[in-house]
Amino acid sequence: MARGRAVARRSVAAPRCWRRVTLADLARTVHFRSTELKGLEPSLEATVHFTNAQPWTFTNGAHLAVVEIDVDSGRVRVLRYVAVDDCGRIVNPALVEGQIAGGIAQGLGGALMEHCAYDDAGQPLCGTLMDYAVPTAADVPPLELHHLETPAPSIAGGYKGAGEAGTTGAPAAILNAVNDALAPFGAAITDQPITPERVVNALRESGRG
């Protein structure tokens, strides 16, 4: 492939006598006149094998949550959520924002309400959305999303993932905010989801509930 054309390998060194065809003509021939390609398997696929010195990449970010806790009922309400993520080179900003916002909503659900419960026989007790709580739009505060763009050095295009950032950052940000709010009472929570019952129990165990 050279200069937008398919070029015979032996012709590359002699540009003036290239045996060449445009990519459009090549695609048209393969698709509509494949019988003319005698002795060839008509296909526009290519397979290349190579070893990458660093065959992975990951997203970096920082998430911050501000919460309010009703110490009588144990209810946790997220007042503010700020996220700064570095997803590498951003191609579609709206898509990236949607991925991160959706991941944060999922992370909030895991941190505050989603829980798979089973009875002594191993049967699920939350087989429907009547029993398994998931976050709604009313549970997600306005999100303040910011971006950095540090291209991944070993990935073509410098791209990184986006959707995982919110899901992994939110549970830790929420738990840290809750424990920061409970610290003056000498209480702390280590398990998720952070249900009102767990908050009330933590306050009682600290002698402040």
PDB file of C-alpha atoms in Angstrom:
ATOM      1  CA  MET A   1       0.000   0.000   0.000  1.00  0.00           C
ATOM      2  CA  ALA A   2       1.513   3.342  -1.021  1.00  0.00           C
ATOM      3  CA  ARG A   3       0.088   6.785  -1.746  1.00  0.00           C
ATOM      4  CA  GLY A   4      -3.513   5.592  -1.557  1.00  0.00           C
ATOM      5  CA  ARG A   5      -2.948   2.767  -4.001  1.00  0.00           C
ATOM      6  CA  ALA A   6      -2.205  -0.928  -4.000  1.00  0.00           C
ATOM      7  CA  VAL A   7       1.217  -1.357  -5.564  1.00  0.00           C
ATOM      8  CA  ALA A   8       2.954  -4.520  -6.732  1.00  0.00           C
ATOM      9  CA  ARG A   9       5.727  -5.221  -4.220  1.00  0.00           C
ATOM     10  CA  ARG A  10       8.540  -5.267  -6.804  1.00  0.00           C
ATOM     11  CA  SER A  11       7.433  -1.944  -8.275  1.00  0.00           C
ATOM     12  CA  VAL A  12       7.835   0.149  -5.128  1.00  0.00           C
ATOM     13  CA  ALA A  13      11.529   0.768  -5.766  1.00  0.00           C
ATOM     14  CA  ALA A  14      10.768   2.152  -9.244  1.00  0.00           C
ATOM     15  CA  PRO A  15       7.924   4.684  -8.851  1.00  0.00           C
ATOM     16  CA  ARG A  16       7.810   5.579 -12.541  1.00  0.00           C
ATOM     17  CA  CYS A  17       6.891   2.036 -13.546  1.00  0.00           C
ATOM     18  CA  TRP A  18       4.581   1.143 -10.684  1.00  0.00           C
ATOM     19  CA  ARG A  19       2.101  -1.646 -11.260  1.00  0.00           C
ATOM     20  CA  ARG A  20      -0.667  -0.063  -9.287  1.00  0.00           C
ATOM     21  CA  VAL A  21      -4.420   0.244  -8.810  1.00  0.00           C
ATOM     22  CA  THR A  22      -6.452   2.601  -6.648  1.00  0.00           C
ATOM     23  CA  LEU A  23      -8.041   1.255  -3.487  1.00  0.00           C
ATOM     24  CA  ALA A  24     -11.501   1.974  -4.925  1.00  0.00           C
ATOM     25  CA  ASP A  25     -10.746  -0.032  -8.092  1.00  0.00           C
ATOM     26  CA  LEU A  26      -9.267  -2.845  -6.021  1.00  0.00           C
ATOM     27  CA  ALA A  27     -12.356  -3.061  -3.805  1.00  0.00           C
ATOM     28  CA  ARG A  28     -14.644  -2.896  -6.844  1.00  0.00           C
ATOM     29  CA  THR A  29     -12.781  -5.727  -8.558  1.00  0.00           C
ATOM     30  CA  VAL A  30     -12.728  -7.969  -5.488  1.00  0.00           C
ATOM     31  CA  HIS A  31     -16.418  -7.435  -4.799  1.00  0.00           C
ATOM     32  CA  PHE A  32     -17.929  -7.397  -8.285  1.00  0.00           C
ATOM     33  CA  ARG A  33     -15.402  -9.118 -10.582  1.00  0.00           C
ATOM     34  CA  SER A  34     -13.679 -11.648  -8.353  1.00  0.00           C
ATOM     35  CA  THR A  35     -13.768 -14.290 -11.119  1.00  0.00           C
ATOM     36  CA  GLU A  36     -11.182 -12.244 -13.030  1.00  0.00           C
ATOM     37  CA  LEU A  37      -8.601 -12.833 -10.283  1.00  0.00           C
ATOM     38  CA  LYS A  38      -7.285 -16.125 -11.581  1.00  0.00           C
ATOM     39  CA  GLY A  39      -5.429 -18.207  -9.013  1.00  0.00           C
ATOM     40  CA  LEU A  40      -6.203 -15.790  -6.194  1.00  0.00           C
ATOM     41  CA  GLU A  41      -8.572 -15.948  -3.260  1.00  0.00           C
ATOM     42  CA  PRO A  42     -10.554 -12.678  -3.569  1.00  0.00           C
ATOM     43  CA  SER A  43     -10.377 -10.954  -0.208  1.00  0.00           C
ATOM     44  CA  LEU A  44      -9.575  -7.582   1.286  1.00  0.00           C
ATOM     45  CA  GLU A  45      -8.338  -9.086   4.539  1.00  0.00           C
ATOM     46  CA  ALA A  46      -4.752  -9.131   5.756  1.00  0.00           C
ATOM     47  CA  THR A  47      -3.130 -10.812   8.742  1.00  0.00           C
ATOM     48  CA  VAL A  48      -0.002  -9.456  10.392  1.00  0.00           C
ATOM     49  CA  HIS A  49       1.788 -10.858  13.429  1.00  0.00           C
ATOM     50  CA  PHE A  50       4.061  -8.761  15.603  1.00  0.00           C
ATOM     51  CA  THR A  51       5.310  -8.567  19.166  1.00  0.00           C
ATOM     52  CA  ASN A  52       4.528  -5.397  21.087  1.00  0.00           C
ATOM     53  CA  ALA A  53       6.966  -4.441  23.829  1.00  0.00           C
ATOM     54  CA  GLN A  54       3.995  -3.322  25.965  1.00  0.00           C
ATOM     55  CA  PRO A  55       0.838  -5.014  24.645  1.00  0.00           C
ATOM     56  CA  TRP A  56      -1.546  -3.290  27.044  1.00  0.00           C
ATOM     57  CA  THR A  57      -2.620   0.121  28.198  1.00  0.00           C
ATOM     58  CA  PHE A  58      -4.770   1.487  30.980  1.00  0.00           C
ATOM     59  CA  THR A  59      -6.630   4.636  31.891  1.00  0.00           C
ATOM     60  CA  ASN A  60      -5.558   6.936  34.697  1.00  0.00           C
ATOM     61  CA  GLY A  61      -7.877   9.179  36.634  1.00  0.00           C
ATOM     62  CA  ALA A  62      -8.937  10.725  39.913  1.00  0.00           C
ATOM     63  CA  HIS A  63     -12.483  10.713  41.298  1.00  0.00           C
ATOM     64  CA  LEU A  64     -13.855  12.804  44.163  1.00  0.00           C
ATOM     65  CA  ALA A  65     -17.256  12.572  45.830  1.00  0.00           C
ATOM     66  CA  VAL A  66     -19.002  14.793  48.365  1.00  0.00           C
ATOM     67  CA  VAL A  67     -21.736  13.057  50.344  1.00  0.00           C
ATOM     68  CA  GLU A  68     -24.319  13.911  52.977  1.00  0.00           C
ATOM     69  CA  ILE A  69     -25.341  11.358  55.620  1.00  0.00           C
ATOM     70  CA  ASP A  70     -28.491  11.358  57.705  1.00  0.00           C
ATOM     71  CA  VAL A  71     -27.180   9.860  60.953  1.00  0.00           C
ATOM     72  CA  ASP A  72     -30.692   8.952  62.104  1.00  0.00           C
ATOM     73  CA  SER A  73     -31.769   6.974  59.038  1.00  0.00           C
ATOM     74  CA  GLY A  74     -28.326   6.098  57.667  1.00  0.00           C
ATOM     75  CA  ARG A  75     -29.231   7.400  54.217  1.00  0.00           C
ATOM     76  CA  VAL A  76     -26.315   8.508  52.048  1.00  0.00           C
ATOM     77  CA  ARG A  77     -26.865  11.171  49.410  1.00  0.00           C
ATOM     78  CA  VAL A  78     -24.219  12.132  46.859  1.00  0.00           C
ATOM     79  CA  LEU A  79     -24.120  15.924  46.570  1.00  0.00           C
ATOM     80  CA  ARG A  80     -21.246  16.377  44.152  1.00  0.00           C
ATOM     81  CA  TYR A  81     -19.081  14.163  41.977  1.00  0.00           C
ATOM     82  CA  VAL A  82     -15.948  15.274  40.130  1.00  0.00           C
ATOM     83  CA  ALA A  83     -13.908  13.040  37.837  1.00  0.00           C
ATOM     84  CA  VAL A  84     -10.706  13.700  35.913  1.00  0.00           C
ATOM     85  CA  ASP A  85      -9.771  10.921  33.498  1.00  0.00           C
ATOM     86  CA  ASP A  86      -6.966  10.410  31.019  1.00  0.00           C
ATOM     87  CA  CYS A  87      -8.341   8.200  28.252  1.00  0.00           C
ATOM     88  CA  GLY A  88      -5.538   8.876  25.819  1.00  0.00           C
ATOM     89  CA  ARG A  89      -6.374  10.569  22.536  1.00  0.00           C
ATOM     90  CA  ILE A  90     -10.100  11.348  22.425  1.00  0.00           C
ATOM     91  CA  VAL A  91     -11.788  10.813  19.059  1.00  0.00           C
ATOM     92  CA  ASN A  92     -15.436  11.357  20.025  1.00  0.00           C
ATOM     93  CA  PRO A  93     -15.789  13.579  23.132  1.00  0.00           C
ATOM     94  CA  ALA A  94     -19.539  12.958  23.490  1.00  0.00           C
ATOM     95  CA  LEU A  95     -19.031   9.200  23.404  1.00  0.00           C
ATOM     96  CA  VAL A  96     -16.238   9.365  25.992  1.00  0.00           C
ATOM     97  CA  GLU A  97     -18.360  11.509  28.325  1.00  0.00           C
ATOM     98  CA  GLY A  98     -21.243   9.062  27.979  1.00  0.00           C
ATOM     99  CA  GLN A  99     -19.000   6.102  28.734  1.00  0.00           C
ATOM    100  CA  ILE A 100     -17.539   7.723  31.848  1.00  0.00           C
ATOM    101  CA  ALA A 101     -20.912   9.001  33.095  1.00  0.00           C
ATOM    102  CA  GLY A 102     -22.475   5.572  32.623  1.00  0.00           C
ATOM    103  CA  GLY A 103     -19.567   3.938  34.419  1.00  0.00           C
ATOM    104  CA  ILE A 104     -19.921   6.332  37.349  1.00  0.00           C
ATOM    105  CA  ALA A 105     -23.646   5.598  37.598  1.00  0.00           C
ATOM    106  CA  GLN A 106     -22.880   1.880  37.645  1.00  0.00           C
ATOM    107  CA  GLY A 107     -20.186   2.422  40.262  1.00  0.00           C
ATOM    108  CA  LEU A 108     -22.593   4.430  42.439  1.00  0.00           C
ATOM    109  CA  GLY A 109     -25.071   1.576  42.262  1.00  0.00           C
ATOM    110  CA  GLY A 110     -22.458  -0.927  43.341  1.00  0.00           C
ATOM    111  CA  ALA A 111     -21.279   1.311  46.160  1.00  0.00           C
ATOM    112  CA  LEU A 112     -24.652   2.253  47.624  1.00  0.00           C
ATOM    113  CA  MET A 113     -27.398  -0.203  46.716  1.00  0.00           C
ATOM    114  CA  GLU A 114     -26.704  -3.211  44.488  1.00  0.00           C
ATOM    115  CA  HIS A 115     -26.393  -6.473  46.424  1.00  0.00           C
ATOM    116  CA  CYS A 116     -26.874 -10.117  45.439  1.00  0.00           C
ATOM    117  CA  ALA A 117     -28.441 -11.928  48.398  1.00  0.00           C
ATOM    118  CA  TYR A 118     -28.991 -15.693  48.712  1.00  0.00           C
ATOM    119  CA  ASP A 119     -30.849 -17.879  51.191  1.00  0.00           C
ATOM    120  CA  ASP A 120     -29.341 -20.844  53.054  1.00  0.00           C
ATOM    121  CA  ALA A 121     -30.152 -23.124  50.117  1.00  0.00           C
ATOM    122  CA  GLY A 122     -28.245 -20.922  47.706  1.00  0.00           C
ATOM    123  CA  GLN A 123     -31.350 -19.559  46.015  1.00  0.00           C
ATOM    124  CA  PRO A 124     -31.214 -15.905  44.933  1.00  0.00           C
ATOM    125  CA  LEU A 125     -33.400 -13.538  46.926  1.00  0.00           C
ATOM    126  CA  CYS A 126     -33.191 -10.698  44.425  1.00  0.00           C
ATOM    127  CA  GLY A 127     -34.281 -12.176  41.135  1.00  0.00           C
ATOM    128  CA  THR A 128     -36.177  -9.090  39.972  1.00  0.00           C
ATOM    129  CA  LEU A 129     -35.759  -5.336  40.093  1.00  0.00           C
ATOM    130  CA  MET A 130     -38.337  -5.282  42.890  1.00  0.00           C
ATOM    131  CA  ASP A 131     -35.650  -6.734  45.158  1.00  0.00           C
ATOM    132  CA  TYR A 132     -32.422  -5.713  43.415  1.00  0.00           C
ATOM    133  CA  ALA A 133     -31.941  -1.950  43.592  1.00  0.00           C
ATOM    134  CA  VAL A 134     -30.206  -0.150  40.736  1.00  0.00           C
ATOM    135  CA  PRO A 135     -29.528   3.576  40.481  1.00  0.00           C
ATOM    136  CA  THR A 136     -31.956   5.804  38.617  1.00  0.00           C
ATOM    137  CA  ALA A 137     -31.355   9.277  37.211  1.00  0.00           C
ATOM    138  CA  ALA A 138     -32.561  10.689  40.538  1.00  0.00           C
ATOM    139  CA  ASP A 139     -29.739   8.874  42.362  1.00  0.00           C
ATOM    140  CA  VAL A 140     -26.951  10.298  40.193  1.00  0.00           C
ATOM    141  CA  PRO A 141     -25.883  13.881  40.940  1.00  0.00           C
ATOM    142  CA  PRO A 142     -24.764  16.300  38.222  1.00  0.00           C
ATOM    143  CA  LEU A 143     -21.360  15.011  37.154  1.00  0.00           C
ATOM    144  CA  GLU A 144     -18.361  17.285  36.669  1.00  0.00           C
ATOM    145  CA  LEU A 145     -16.193  15.520  34.088  1.00  0.00           C
ATOM    146  CA  HIS A 146     -12.742  16.698  33.022  1.00  0.00           C
ATOM    147  CA  HIS A 147     -10.260  15.133  30.635  1.00  0.00           C
ATOM    148  CA  LEU A 148      -6.544  14.856  30.052  1.00  0.00           C
ATOM    149  CA  GLU A 149      -5.121  13.438  26.824  1.00  0.00           C
ATOM    150  CA  THR A 150      -1.852  11.549  27.200  1.00  0.00           C
ATOM    151  CA  PRO A 151      -1.495   9.270  24.155  1.00  0.00           C
ATOM    152  CA  ALA A 152      -0.672   5.643  24.928  1.00  0.00           C
ATOM    153  CA  PRO A 153       2.854   5.223  23.499  1.00  0.00           C
ATOM    154  CA  SER A 154       2.466   1.580  22.472  1.00  0.00           C
ATOM    155  CA  ILE A 155      -1.047   1.695  20.973  1.00  0.00           C
ATOM    156  CA  ALA A 156      -1.782   2.801  17.414  1.00  0.00           C
ATOM    157  CA  GLY A 157      -3.501   6.171  17.637  1.00  0.00           C
ATOM    158  CA  GLY A 158      -2.646   6.557  21.320  1.00  0.00           C
ATOM    159  CA  TYR A 159      -6.108   5.464  22.446  1.00  0.00           C
ATOM    160  CA  LYS A 160      -7.023   4.082  25.877  1.00  0.00           C
ATOM    161  CA  GLY A 161     -10.198   2.739  27.455  1.00  0.00           C
ATOM    162  CA  ALA A 162     -12.922   5.007  28.806  1.00  0.00           C
ATOM    163  CA  GLY A 163     -15.866   3.050  30.196  1.00  0.00           C
ATOM    164  CA  GLU A 164     -13.935   1.248  32.927  1.00  0.00           C
ATOM    165  CA  ALA A 165     -12.752   4.461  34.558  1.00  0.00           C
ATOM    166  CA  GLY A 166     -16.075   5.420  36.109  1.00  0.00           C
ATOM    167  CA  THR A 167     -16.954   1.927  37.275  1.00  0.00           C
ATOM    168  CA  THR A 168     -13.679   1.431  39.131  1.00  0.00           C
ATOM    169  CA  GLY A 169     -13.291   4.959  40.492  1.00  0.00           C
ATOM    170  CA  ALA A 170     -16.779   5.532  41.879  1.00  0.00           C
ATOM    171  CA  PRO A 171     -16.936   2.825  44.591  1.00  0.00           C
ATOM    172  CA  ALA A 172     -13.657   3.959  46.146  1.00  0.00           C
ATOM    173  CA  ALA A 173     -14.584   7.645  45.937  1.00  0.00           C
ATOM    174  CA  ILE A 174     -17.968   7.036  47.587  1.00  0.00           C
ATOM    175  CA  LEU A 175     -16.556   4.821  50.348  1.00  0.00           C
ATOM    176  CA  ASN A 176     -13.808   7.329  51.142  1.00  0.00           C
ATOM    177  CA  ALA A 177     -16.334  10.172  51.284  1.00  0.00           C
ATOM    178  CA  VAL A 178     -18.653   8.202  53.576  1.00  0.00           C
ATOM    179  CA  ASN A 179     -15.846   7.263  55.953  1.00  0.00           C
ATOM    180  CA  ASP A 180     -14.615  10.848  55.971  1.00  0.00           C
ATOM    181  CA  ALA A 181     -18.111  11.959  57.022  1.00  0.00           C
ATOM    182  CA  LEU A 182     -18.314   9.247  59.701  1.00  0.00           C
ATOM    183  CA  ALA A 183     -14.826   9.899  61.079  1.00  0.00           C
ATOM    184  CA  PRO A 184     -15.956  12.547  63.628  1.00  0.00           C
ATOM    185  CA  PHE A 185     -18.255   9.884  65.133  1.00  0.00           C
ATOM    186  CA  GLY A 186     -15.440   7.334  65.332  1.00  0.00           C
ATOM    187  CA  ALA A 187     -17.284   5.083  62.862  1.00  0.00           C
ATOM    188  CA  ALA A 188     -16.084   3.433  59.670  1.00  0.00           C
ATOM    189  CA  ILE A 189     -17.487   1.137  56.996  1.00  0.00           C
ATOM    190  CA  THR A 190     -15.477  -1.433  55.081  1.00  0.00           C
ATOM    191  CA  ASP A 191     -18.190  -3.334  53.208  1.00  0.00           C
ATOM    192  CA  GLN A 192     -20.285  -2.383  50.217  1.00  0.00           C
ATOM    193  CA  PRO A 193     -23.003  -1.646  49.366  1.00  0.00           C
ATOM    194  CA  ILE A 194     -23.159   1.137  51.921  1.00  0.00           C
ATOM    195  CA  THR A 195     -26.779   0.622  52.888  1.00  0.00           C
ATOM    196  CA  PRO A 196     -28.582   2.726  55.525  1.00  0.00           C
ATOM    197  CA  GLU A 197     -28.571  -0.329  57.798  1.00  0.00           C
ATOM    198  CA  ARG A 198     -24.789  -0.595  57.646  1.00  0.00           C
ATOM    199  CA  VAL A 199     -24.378   3.115  58.342  1.00  0.00           C
ATOM    200  CA  VAL A 200     -26.666   2.959  61.387  1.00  0.00           C
ATOM    201  CA  ASN A 201     -24.922  -0.176  62.684  1.00  0.00           C
ATOM    202  CA  ALA A 202     -21.503   1.445  62.274  1.00  0.00           C
ATOM    203  CA  LEU A 203     -22.672   4.464  64.266  1.00  0.00           C
ATOM    204  CA  ARG A 204     -24.118   2.255  66.999  1.00  0.00           C
ATOM    205  CA  GLU A 205     -20.924   0.227  67.265  1.00  0.00           C
ATOM    206  CA  SER A 206     -18.976   3.448  67.701  1.00  0.00           C
ATOM    207  CA  GLY A 207     -21.274   4.441  70.555  1.00  0.00           C
ATOM    208  CA  ARG A 208     -22.545   7.514  68.716  1.00  0.00           C
ATOM    209  CA  GLY A 209     -25.694   6.090  67.125  1.00  0.00           C
TER     210      GLY A 209
END
